[in-house]
mmCIF file of C-alpha atoms in Angstrom:
data_model
loop_
_atom_site.group_PDB
_atom_site.id
_atom_site.type_symbol
_atom_site.label_atom_id
_atom_site.label_comp_id
_atom_site.label_asym_id
_atom_site.label_seq_id
_atom_site.Cartn_x
_atom_site.Cartn_y
_atom_site.Cartn_z
ATOM 1 C CA GLY Z 93 196.605 162.105 102.775
ATOM 2 C CA THR Z 94 196.252 165.696 103.977
ATOM 3 C CA CYS Z 95 199.409 165.691 106.100
ATOM 4 C CA THR Z 96 201.666 162.828 105.025
ATOM 5 C CA VAL Z 97 204.559 163.800 107.315
ATOM 6 C CA PRO Z 98 203.314 165.506 110.517
ATOM 7 C CA VAL Z 99 205.616 168.211 111.882
ATOM 8 C CA LYS Z 100 205.354 169.904 115.285
ATOM 9 C CA LYS Z 101 204.470 173.518 116.058
ATOM 10 C CA GLN Z 102 203.054 175.869 113.420
ATOM 11 C CA ARG Z 103 202.070 175.171 109.814
ATOM 12 C CA LYS Z 104 205.124 177.013 108.534
ATOM 13 C CA TYR Z 105 207.272 174.243 110.047
ATOM 14 C CA ASN Z 106 206.374 171.678 107.401
ATOM 15 C CA ILE Z 107 208.757 169.183 105.798
ATOM 16 C CA ALA Z 108 209.697 171.603 102.996
ATOM 17 C CA ARG Z 109 211.717 173.489 105.615
ATOM 18 C CA TRP Z 110 214.416 170.792 105.564
ATOM 19 C CA ALA Z 111 213.919 169.497 102.036
ATOM 20 C CA VAL Z 112 213.752 172.363 99.531
ATOM 21 C CA THR Z 113 214.242 175.728 101.287
ATOM 22 C CA GLY Z 114 217.207 177.006 103.376
ATOM 23 C CA ARG Z 115 220.497 177.790 101.641
ATOM 24 C CA GLY Z 116 219.992 175.320 98.849
ATOM 25 C CA ASP Z 117 218.567 172.355 100.798
ATOM 26 C CA PHE Z 118 217.605 170.660 97.525
ATOM 27 C CA ALA Z 119 221.226 170.658 96.338
ATOM 28 C CA LEU Z 120 222.571 169.614 99.754
ATOM 29 C CA ASN Z 121 220.169 166.690 100.054
ATOM 30 C CA THR Z 122 220.934 165.625 96.489
ATOM 31 C CA ARG Z 123 224.674 165.560 97.290
ATOM 32 C CA CYS Z 124 224.005 163.533 100.441
ATOM 33 C CA TRP Z 125 221.992 161.051 98.380
ATOM 34 C CA GLN Z 126 224.976 160.729 96.028
ATOM 35 C CA ILE Z 127 227.215 159.791 98.955
ATOM 36 C CA TYR Z 128 224.597 157.377 100.303
ATOM 37 C CA LYS Z 129 224.288 155.593 96.963
ATOM 38 C CA GLN Z 130 228.068 155.310 96.620
ATOM 39 C CA LEU Z 131 228.415 153.880 100.128
ATOM 40 C CA GLN Z 132 225.810 151.292 99.216
ATOM 41 C CA ALA Z 133 227.307 150.526 95.811
ATOM 42 C CA ASN Z 134 230.735 150.034 97.375
ATOM 43 C CA ASN Z 135 229.319 147.852 100.194
ATOM 44 C CA ASN Z 136 230.879 150.233 102.706
ATOM 45 C CA THR Z 137 230.396 148.921 106.261
ATOM 46 C CA ASN Z 138 232.580 151.434 108.098
ATOM 47 C CA PRO Z 139 230.327 152.916 110.830
ATOM 48 C CA GLU Z 140 232.361 156.145 110.928
ATOM 49 C CA ASP Z 141 231.573 156.827 107.261
ATOM 50 C CA TRP Z 142 227.858 156.321 107.869
ATOM 51 C CA LYS Z 143 228.002 158.560 110.957
ATOM 52 C CA GLU Z 144 229.631 161.260 108.843
ATOM 53 C CA LEU Z 145 226.802 161.043 106.327
ATOM 54 C CA CYS Z 146 224.238 161.360 109.146
ATOM 55 C CA TYR Z 147 226.079 164.452 110.365
ATOM 56 C CA LEU Z 148 225.977 165.993 106.873
ATOM 57 C CA TRP Z 149 222.255 165.274 106.639
ATOM 58 C CA ALA Z 150 221.518 167.013 109.974
ATOM 59 C CA SER Z 151 218.638 169.483 110.043
ATOM 60 C CA ASP Z 152 220.834 172.147 111.651
ATOM 61 C CA PHE Z 153 222.436 172.838 108.266
ATOM 62 C CA ARG Z 154 219.093 173.139 106.466
ATOM 63 C CA THR Z 155 217.552 176.167 108.209
ATOM 64 C CA HIS Z 156 219.078 179.263 109.866
ATOM 65 C CA ILE Z 157 222.865 178.991 110.081
ATOM 66 C CA SER Z 158 225.698 181.469 110.624
ATOM 67 C CA GLU Z 159 228.121 182.250 107.812
ATOM 68 C CA ASN Z 160 231.042 180.628 109.634
ATOM 69 C CA ARG Z 161 229.158 177.370 110.282
ATOM 70 C CA TRP Z 162 227.892 177.363 106.705
ATOM 71 C CA THR Z 163 231.397 177.736 105.272
ATOM 72 C CA ALA Z 164 232.725 174.994 107.550
ATOM 73 C CA PHE Z 165 229.837 172.717 106.586
ATOM 74 C CA LEU Z 166 230.459 173.151 102.851
ATOM 75 C CA ALA Z 167 234.110 172.281 103.349
ATOM 76 C CA ARG Z 168 233.211 169.164 105.354
ATOM 77 C CA LEU Z 169 230.672 168.075 102.733
ATOM 78 C CA ALA Z 170 233.235 168.504 99.945
ATOM 79 C CA ALA Z 171 235.801 166.512 101.937
ATOM 80 C CA ALA Z 172 233.314 163.691 102.460
ATOM 81 C CA GLU Z 173 232.479 163.627 98.757
ATOM 82 C CA SER Z 174 236.156 163.419 97.880
ATOM 83 C CA ARG Z 175 236.812 160.634 100.388
ATOM 84 C CA LEU Z 176 233.644 158.549 100.160
ATOM 85 C CA SER Z 177 232.307 158.911 96.656
ATOM 86 C CA HIS Z 178 234.684 156.523 94.915
ATOM 87 C CA PRO Z 179 232.631 154.942 92.124
ATOM 88 C CA ALA Z 180 231.945 151.240 92.189
ATOM 89 C CA GLN Z 181 233.093 149.088 89.295
ATOM 90 C CA PRO Z 182 230.794 149.608 86.283
ATOM 91 C CA LYS Z 183 228.341 146.833 85.581
ATOM 92 C CA PRO Z 184 227.855 145.390 82.100
ATOM 93 C CA PRO Z 185 224.712 146.546 80.257
ATOM 94 C CA THR Z 186 221.653 144.483 81.118
ATOM 95 C CA GLN Z 187 219.938 144.693 77.740
ATOM 96 C CA ALA Z 188 221.141 144.331 74.180
ATOM 97 C CA PRO Z 189 220.878 147.308 71.806
ATOM 98 C CA ARG Z 190 217.639 147.506 69.882
ATOM 99 C CA GLU Z 191 216.138 149.693 67.206
ATOM 100 C CA ALA Z 192 212.827 151.472 67.555
ATOM 101 C CA GLU Z 193 210.320 149.334 65.649
ATOM 102 C CA ASN Z 194 206.639 149.668 64.823
ATOM 103 C CA VAL Z 195 206.561 153.318 65.817
ATOM 104 C CA ALA Z 196 204.339 155.871 64.088
ATOM 105 C CA VAL Z 197 205.192 159.565 64.459
ATOM 106 C CA SER Z 198 202.907 162.259 63.071
ATOM 107 C CA GLN Z 199 202.935 166.025 63.501
ATOM 108 C CA ASP Z 200 200.708 168.943 62.663
ATOM 109 C CA GLU Z 201 200.961 172.591 63.650
ATOM 110 C CA HIS Z 202 199.662 171.991 67.167
ATOM 111 C CA PHE Z 203 200.482 168.428 68.249
ATOM 112 C CA LEU Z 204 203.078 165.686 67.955
ATOM 113 C CA ASP Z 205 201.674 162.138 68.143
ATOM 114 C CA ILE Z 206 203.831 159.090 68.863
ATOM 115 C CA GLU Z 207 202.312 155.624 68.750
ATOM 116 C CA THR Z 208 204.431 152.671 69.867
ATOM 117 C CA PRO Z 209 203.509 149.002 70.383
ATOM 118 C CA THR Z 210 202.844 149.841 74.052
ATOM 119 C CA SER Z 211 201.478 153.389 74.258
ATOM 120 C CA HIS Z 212 199.900 156.453 72.679
ATOM 121 C CA LEU Z 213 201.464 159.861 73.448
ATOM 122 C CA ARG Z 214 200.407 163.310 72.289
ATOM 123 C CA LEU Z 215 202.644 166.330 73.030
ATOM 124 C CA ASN Z 216 201.512 169.945 72.704
ATOM 125 C CA LEU Z 217 203.876 171.939 70.453
ATOM 126 C CA TRP Z 218 202.227 175.204 71.455
ATOM 127 C CA ARG Z 219 202.860 174.509 75.138
ATOM 128 C CA GLY Z 220 206.508 173.447 75.392
ATOM 129 C CA LEU Z 221 205.959 169.697 74.773
ATOM 130 C CA ALA Z 222 203.456 169.437 77.617
ATOM 131 C CA ILE Z 223 201.650 166.088 77.680
ATOM 132 C CA ASP Z 224 198.238 166.412 76.081
ATOM 133 C CA SER Z 225 197.495 162.705 76.569
ATOM 134 C CA PHE Z 226 199.390 159.530 77.484
ATOM 135 C CA MET Z 227 197.840 156.070 77.716
ATOM 136 C CA PRO Z 228 198.968 152.453 77.383
ATOM 137 C CA LYS Z 229 197.867 150.113 74.602
ATOM 138 C CA GLY Z 230 196.426 146.674 75.073
ATOM 139 C CA THR Z 231 195.124 147.105 78.634
ATOM 140 C CA ALA Z 232 191.655 146.121 79.726
ATOM 141 C CA ASP Z 233 190.713 149.734 80.423
ATOM 142 C CA SER Z 234 192.473 151.417 77.516
ATOM 143 C CA ASN Z 235 189.106 152.517 76.101
ATOM 144 C CA THR Z 236 188.704 154.982 78.980
ATOM 145 C CA GLY Z 237 191.158 157.303 77.233
ATOM 146 C CA SER Z 238 194.174 159.149 78.511
ATOM 147 C CA TRP Z 239 195.456 158.326 81.986
ATOM 148 C CA ILE Z 240 197.398 161.571 82.378
ATOM 149 C CA GLY Z 241 197.562 164.748 80.332
ATOM 150 C CA THR Z 242 195.863 168.099 79.883
ATOM 151 C CA LEU Z 243 192.415 169.012 81.202
ATOM 152 C CA PRO Z 244 191.315 171.796 78.822
ATOM 153 C CA HIS Z 245 189.511 174.995 79.673
ATOM 154 C CA GLY Z 246 185.868 174.097 80.271
ATOM 155 C CA TYR Z 247 186.553 170.537 81.421
ATOM 156 C CA PHE Z 248 185.217 171.332 84.888
ATOM 157 C CA ASN Z 249 181.707 172.739 85.192
ATOM 158 C CA ASP Z 250 182.900 175.369 87.645
ATOM 159 C CA ILE Z 251 183.970 178.928 86.790
ATOM 160 C CA GLU Z 252 186.711 178.846 89.440
ATOM 161 C CA TRP Z 253 188.353 175.999 87.491
ATOM 162 C CA GLY Z 254 188.154 177.710 84.111
ATOM 163 C CA ALA Z 255 191.747 177.143 82.959
ATOM 164 C CA ASP Z 256 193.950 174.632 81.144
ATOM 165 C CA PHE Z 257 195.645 172.151 83.482
ATOM 166 C CA TYR Z 258 198.732 170.620 81.866
ATOM 167 C CA SER Z 259 201.072 167.705 82.605
ATOM 168 C CA GLY Z 260 204.822 167.428 82.170
ATOM 169 C CA HIS Z 261 205.709 171.110 82.514
ATOM 170 C CA PHE Z 262 207.542 173.241 85.076
ATOM 171 C CA THR Z 263 206.814 176.520 86.837
ATOM 172 C CA TYR Z 264 209.200 178.899 88.593
ATOM 173 C CA GLU Z 265 207.945 181.757 90.758
ATOM 174 C CA ARG Z 266 209.806 184.463 92.638
ATOM 175 C CA PRO Z 267 208.113 186.889 95.045
ATOM 176 C CA GLY Z 268 206.777 189.942 93.241
ATOM 177 C CA LEU Z 269 207.926 188.779 89.799
ATOM 178 C CA GLN Z 270 206.182 187.151 86.876
ATOM 179 C CA LYS Z 271 205.900 183.353 86.795
ATOM 180 C CA VAL Z 272 208.284 181.567 84.409
ATOM 181 C CA THR Z 273 207.144 178.378 82.657
ATOM 182 C CA ASP Z 274 208.080 176.229 79.671
ATOM 183 C CA LEU Z 275 204.567 176.517 78.186
ATOM 184 C CA SER Z 276 205.586 178.251 74.955
ATOM 185 C CA ARG Z 277 205.620 177.305 71.290
ATOM 186 C CA VAL Z 278 208.487 175.020 70.238
ATOM 187 C CA ASP Z 279 210.016 173.437 67.160
ATOM 188 C CA PRO Z 280 210.807 169.856 68.198
ATOM 189 C CA ARG Z 281 213.736 167.709 67.165
ATOM 190 C CA ILE Z 282 212.902 164.018 66.809
ATOM 191 C CA GLY Z 283 215.358 161.130 66.799
ATOM 192 C CA SER Z 284 215.856 157.611 68.085
ATOM 193 C CA THR Z 285 218.423 155.857 70.223
ATOM 194 C CA SER Z 286 219.681 152.408 69.308
ATOM 195 C CA THR Z 287 220.657 151.447 72.854
ATOM 196 C CA THR Z 288 217.107 151.528 74.232
ATOM 197 C CA GLY Z 289 214.894 151.410 71.169
ATOM 198 C CA ALA Z 290 213.358 154.699 72.268
ATOM 199 C CA ILE Z 291 212.224 157.872 70.516
ATOM 200 C CA ASP Z 292 213.733 161.166 71.685
ATOM 201 C CA VAL Z 293 211.873 164.460 71.354
ATOM 202 C CA SER Z 294 213.670 167.630 72.415
ATOM 203 C CA ALA Z 295 213.312 171.380 72.143
ATOM 204 C CA ILE Z 296 215.010 174.600 73.181
ATOM 205 C CA ILE Z 297 212.611 176.832 75.098
ATOM 206 C CA ARG Z 298 213.407 180.495 75.610
ATOM 207 C CA THR Z 299 212.352 182.115 78.873
ATOM 208 C CA GLY Z 300 212.920 185.442 80.587
ATOM 209 C CA LEU Z 301 215.676 183.755 82.638
ATOM 210 C CA GLY Z 302 217.517 182.164 79.728
ATOM 211 C CA SER Z 303 217.063 179.231 77.391
ATOM 212 C CA ILE Z 304 216.309 175.752 78.694
ATOM 213 C CA ARG Z 305 216.520 172.377 76.979
ATOM 214 C CA LYS Z 306 213.765 169.833 77.450
ATOM 215 C CA ARG Z 307 213.830 166.218 76.274
ATOM 216 C CA TRP Z 308 211.267 163.439 76.343
ATOM 217 C CA ARG Z 309 212.370 159.847 75.796
ATOM 218 C CA VAL Z 310 209.493 157.624 74.677
ATOM 219 C CA TYR Z 311 210.111 153.898 75.223
ATOM 220 C CA THR Z 312 208.739 151.293 72.853
ATOM 221 C CA HIS Z 313 208.813 148.148 75.020
ATOM 222 C CA CYS Z 314 206.644 149.602 77.805
ATOM 223 C CA ALA Z 315 204.404 152.623 78.511
ATOM 224 C CA ARG Z 316 207.245 154.771 79.827
ATOM 225 C CA LEU Z 317 208.487 158.337 79.451
ATOM 226 C CA ASP Z 318 211.653 159.996 80.696
ATOM 227 C CA CYS Z 319 211.858 163.775 81.005
ATOM 228 C CA VAL Z 320 215.144 165.687 81.359
ATOM 229 C CA TYR Z 321 215.561 169.448 81.754
ATOM 230 C CA GLU Z 322 218.749 171.453 81.415
ATOM 231 C CA LEU Z 323 218.168 174.732 83.248
ATOM 232 C CA PRO Z 324 220.424 177.771 83.818
ATOM 233 C CA GLU Z 325 221.648 177.933 87.425
ATOM 234 C CA VAL Z 326 219.470 180.987 88.072
ATOM 235 C CA PHE Z 327 216.534 178.598 88.544
ATOM 236 C CA ALA Z 328 218.208 177.312 91.724
ATOM 237 C CA ARG Z 329 218.015 180.756 93.322
ATOM 238 C CA ALA Z 330 215.369 181.512 95.939
ATOM 239 C CA GLY Z 331 212.074 180.724 94.260
ATOM 240 C CA VAL Z 332 209.398 178.067 93.855
ATOM 241 C CA LEU Z 333 210.517 175.496 91.262
ATOM 242 C CA ARG Z 334 208.023 172.696 90.577
ATOM 243 C CA LEU Z 335 208.414 170.062 87.870
ATOM 244 C CA ALA Z 336 206.380 167.181 86.420
ATOM 245 C CA ASN Z 337 202.941 168.463 87.524
ATOM 246 C CA ILE Z 338 201.408 165.149 86.466
ATOM 247 C CA THR Z 339 197.631 165.625 86.171
ATOM 248 C CA LEU Z 340 195.304 162.615 86.205
ATOM 249 C CA ASN Z 341 192.370 162.290 83.837
ATOM 250 C CA PRO Z 342 189.500 161.919 86.353
ATOM 251 C CA GLY Z 343 187.450 159.840 83.918
ATOM 252 C CA SER Z 344 190.075 157.082 83.902
ATOM 253 C CA PHE Z 345 190.265 156.474 87.662
ATOM 254 C CA ASP Z 346 187.990 155.113 90.375
ATOM 255 C CA ARG Z 347 187.620 158.164 92.607
ATOM 256 C CA ASP Z 348 186.401 156.187 95.630
ATOM 257 C CA ARG Z 349 189.392 153.816 95.597
ATOM 258 C CA LEU Z 350 192.130 156.125 94.339
ATOM 259 C CA VAL Z 351 195.231 156.116 96.557
ATOM 260 C CA TYR Z 352 198.783 157.373 96.450
ATOM 261 C CA ARG Z 353 201.842 155.503 97.690
ATOM 262 C CA CYS Z 354 205.333 156.653 98.596
ATOM 263 C CA HIS Z 355 208.142 156.129 101.105
ATOM 264 C CA ASN Z 356 208.641 158.589 103.946
ATOM 265 C CA GLY Z 357 211.900 157.301 105.394
ATOM 266 C CA GLY Z 358 210.933 153.676 106.040
ATOM 267 C CA ASP Z 359 211.664 150.455 104.169
ATOM 268 C CA ASP Z 360 208.014 150.034 103.188
ATOM 269 C CA SER Z 361 205.868 152.384 101.179
ATOM 270 C CA GLU Z 362 202.886 154.076 102.824
ATOM 271 C CA GLU Z 363 199.427 154.253 101.245
ATOM 272 C CA PHE Z 364 196.969 157.138 101.543
ATOM 273 C CA LEU Z 365 193.340 157.066 100.417
ATOM 274 C CA LEU Z 366 192.279 160.158 98.491
ATOM 275 C CA ASN Z 367 188.483 160.059 98.805
ATOM 276 C CA ASN Z 368 188.181 161.640 102.251
ATOM 277 C CA GLY Z 369 188.447 165.366 101.531
ATOM 278 C CA ALA Z 370 190.647 167.914 99.844
ATOM 279 C CA VAL Z 371 194.447 167.611 99.801
ATOM 280 C CA ASP Z 372 196.621 170.537 98.669
ATOM 281 C CA HIS Z 373 200.238 170.213 99.809
ATOM 282 C CA GLY Z 374 201.441 173.039 97.581
ATOM 283 C CA ALA Z 375 198.991 175.671 98.810
ATOM 284 C CA PRO Z 376 200.775 178.584 100.514
ATOM 285 C CA VAL Z 377 200.592 179.011 104.290
ATOM 286 C CA SER Z 378 201.183 182.755 103.948
ATOM 287 C CA SER Z 379 202.911 185.202 101.625
ATOM 288 C CA LEU Z 380 206.213 184.037 103.159
ATOM 289 C CA VAL Z 381 205.692 180.238 103.164
ATOM 290 C CA THR Z 382 204.809 178.708 99.793
ATOM 291 C CA SER Z 383 203.741 175.165 100.766
ATOM 292 C CA ARG Z 384 202.053 173.552 103.764
ATOM 293 C CA HIS Z 385 202.770 169.812 103.501
ATOM 294 C CA GLY Z 386 204.672 167.325 101.355
ATOM 295 C CA THR Z 387 205.728 163.718 100.856
ATOM 296 C CA GLY Z 388 209.314 162.627 101.475
ATOM 297 C CA LEU Z 389 209.708 160.345 98.414
ATOM 298 C CA THR Z 390 212.699 158.645 100.058
ATOM 299 C CA GLY Z 391 212.170 155.592 97.851
ATOM 300 C CA GLY Z 392 212.605 157.704 94.737
ATOM 301 C CA CYS Z 393 209.101 156.716 93.648
ATOM 302 C CA PHE Z 394 205.502 157.913 93.858
ATOM 303 C CA GLU Z 395 202.336 156.150 92.654
ATOM 304 C CA PHE Z 396 198.727 157.096 91.998
ATOM 305 C CA SER Z 397 196.726 153.879 91.911
ATOM 306 C CA ASP Z 398 193.239 152.417 91.772
ATOM 307 C CA PRO Z 399 192.320 148.707 91.465
ATOM 308 C CA THR Z 400 193.022 148.573 87.714
ATOM 309 C CA LYS Z 401 195.804 151.035 86.934
ATOM 310 C CA THR Z 402 198.873 152.752 88.380
ATOM 311 C CA VAL Z 403 200.749 155.895 87.360
ATOM 312 C CA ARG Z 404 204.292 155.739 88.736
ATOM 313 C CA ILE Z 405 206.598 158.768 88.857
ATOM 314 C CA SER Z 406 210.194 157.900 89.768
ATOM 315 C CA PHE Z 407 213.593 159.590 89.840
ATOM 316 C CA ASP Z 408 217.181 159.231 91.007
ATOM 317 C CA GLN Z 409 217.540 161.063 94.345
ATOM 318 C CA GLY Z 410 221.265 161.452 93.621
ATOM 319 C CA ALA Z 411 220.326 163.627 90.631
ATOM 320 C CA GLY Z 412 217.471 165.497 92.310
ATOM 321 C CA ALA Z 413 216.080 164.980 95.828
ATOM 322 C CA TYR Z 414 212.554 166.254 95.197
ATOM 323 C CA LEU Z 415 209.740 166.873 97.636
ATOM 324 C CA GLY Z 416 206.365 165.517 96.477
ATOM 325 C CA LEU Z 417 203.347 167.833 96.515
ATOM 326 C CA VAL Z 418 199.954 166.135 96.150
ATOM 327 C CA THR Z 419 196.768 167.928 95.118
ATOM 328 C CA MET Z 420 193.353 166.244 95.262
ATOM 329 C CA ILE Z 421 190.405 168.643 95.251
ATOM 330 C CA PRO Z 422 186.741 167.746 94.632
ATOM 331 C CA VAL Z 423 185.205 169.911 91.880
ATOM 332 C CA ARG Z 424 181.424 169.478 91.927
ATOM 333 C CA ASP Z 425 180.891 165.861 90.785
ATOM 334 C CA ASP Z 426 184.473 165.562 89.531
ATOM 335 C CA PHE Z 427 187.971 165.997 90.950
ATOM 336 C CA PHE Z 428 191.367 167.525 90.208
ATOM 337 C CA CYS Z 429 194.350 165.323 91.099
ATOM 338 C CA ARG Z 430 198.026 166.088 90.485
ATOM 339 C CA LEU Z 431 201.559 165.382 91.703
ATOM 340 C CA SER Z 432 204.230 168.076 91.535
ATOM 341 C CA LEU Z 433 207.932 167.475 92.184
ATOM 342 C CA SER Z 434 209.318 170.461 94.067
ATOM 343 C CA ALA Z 435 212.982 171.431 93.772
ATOM 344 C CA GLY Z 436 212.512 174.705 95.623
ATOM 345 C CA GLU Z 437 210.072 176.389 97.993
ATOM 346 C CA ILE Z 438 210.251 179.596 100.023
ATOM 347 C CA ASP Z 439 210.022 180.173 103.776
ATOM 348 C CA ASP Z 440 211.833 182.305 106.357
ATOM 349 C CA THR Z 441 215.018 180.181 105.993
ATOM 350 C CA ARG Z 442 215.388 180.506 102.203
ATOM 351 C CA LYS Z 443 218.444 182.378 100.956
ATOM 352 C CA ASP Z 444 220.159 182.628 97.602
ATOM 353 C CA TRP Z 445 223.151 180.391 97.183
ATOM 354 C CA THR Z 446 226.041 182.224 95.554
ATOM 355 C CA ALA Z 447 226.867 181.316 91.962
ATOM 356 C CA LYS Z 448 230.226 179.761 92.874
ATOM 357 C CA ASN Z 449 228.372 177.036 94.773
ATOM 358 C CA LEU Z 450 226.133 176.116 91.826
ATOM 359 C CA PRO Z 451 226.772 174.210 88.601
ATOM 360 C CA PRO Z 452 226.314 176.366 85.468
ATOM 361 C CA VAL Z 453 223.569 174.009 84.248
ATOM 362 C CA LEU Z 454 221.031 172.169 86.392
ATOM 363 C CA LYS Z 455 220.075 168.786 84.975
ATOM 364 C CA LEU Z 456 216.788 167.601 86.477
ATOM 365 C CA GLY Z 457 214.598 164.721 85.409
ATOM 366 C CA TYR Z 458 212.024 162.072 86.248
ATOM 367 C CA ARG Z 459 210.323 158.990 84.764
ATOM 368 C CA ILE Z 460 206.649 158.176 84.205
ATOM 369 C CA ASP Z 461 205.357 154.575 83.953
ATOM 370 C CA LEU Z 462 201.789 153.526 83.241
ATOM 371 C CA LEU Z 463 201.098 150.101 84.744
ATOM 372 C CA ASP Z 464 198.108 147.793 84.420
ATOM 373 C CA GLY Z 465 196.965 146.885 87.936
ATOM 374 C CA GLN Z 466 198.596 147.987 91.193
ATOM 375 C CA ASP Z 467 202.071 146.501 90.669
#
């Protein structure tokens, strides 16, 4: 679990170098995923089209590159998108519209509570709709409390861990400048959607880099949350942008049998046991390299799991090709365990991408499912 994807040479040459640094690797990989998904959807079997996609995904365009090669690459990528990304015929909806039923919503000054037939959710209104607690209903182990959420100051009996550890928030850091987060007080808007029978909670959060919009969608037929951010394009500039930051409640999981699963390029997922020492993918290598390892997440899915429960974090790679950063650190007789989805890290290859190459609004999201058992 310490080094999910081994890379040769020095520690600074970790997988982040080709995933979320460079001249906008995150955006480039996301665009390549869009082409890949369209080729699949259209049942494209032309080998030349697949070779072109492999060329566009080459590592040479993700690190140091001259201005002339960079300009030529962008033109070739745009040409491929124009030629290959013809949408497949739309499929009919797979589920009939439904209204949100048997849902209880309550709010005080500090928290918003949503209880559905399948889950309990508490959001922190003083911390940008961060998840205070989220747990399923009707499972054998539901009495253990929240599966994911916030570990408050004083949870760990260790002065070095004397802080609040949230879930469902983002952080953005630039060298020498103050960290930007969405952990500020909000006034939520609450509604429902008839197509999914879900509850929507959204808020506008003002930051030093402009206002962002954050929305949670709370499903009623299963223990599921969707999160969507709309961020100003400045957040795509050279910096460390980490979303989700899903923190496990240690009391709800079997520490000795806790694993994580993900895909790292293959057809099958890989499983890593977390009881054999500290794991900290997002720890800096130096002042110039902000992470040391990562998981590829090429299946668009990540799972924390023990024999009785699974927390699944999933996303559409064509909307955001994240790098997964796992943290698992023993704290006295307890442990701190979290997944972060990185959309940007810093190393010696990272450069700002000019505004003309970026959309005015970045729309980034992910899904959380709580599942009974390991399936």
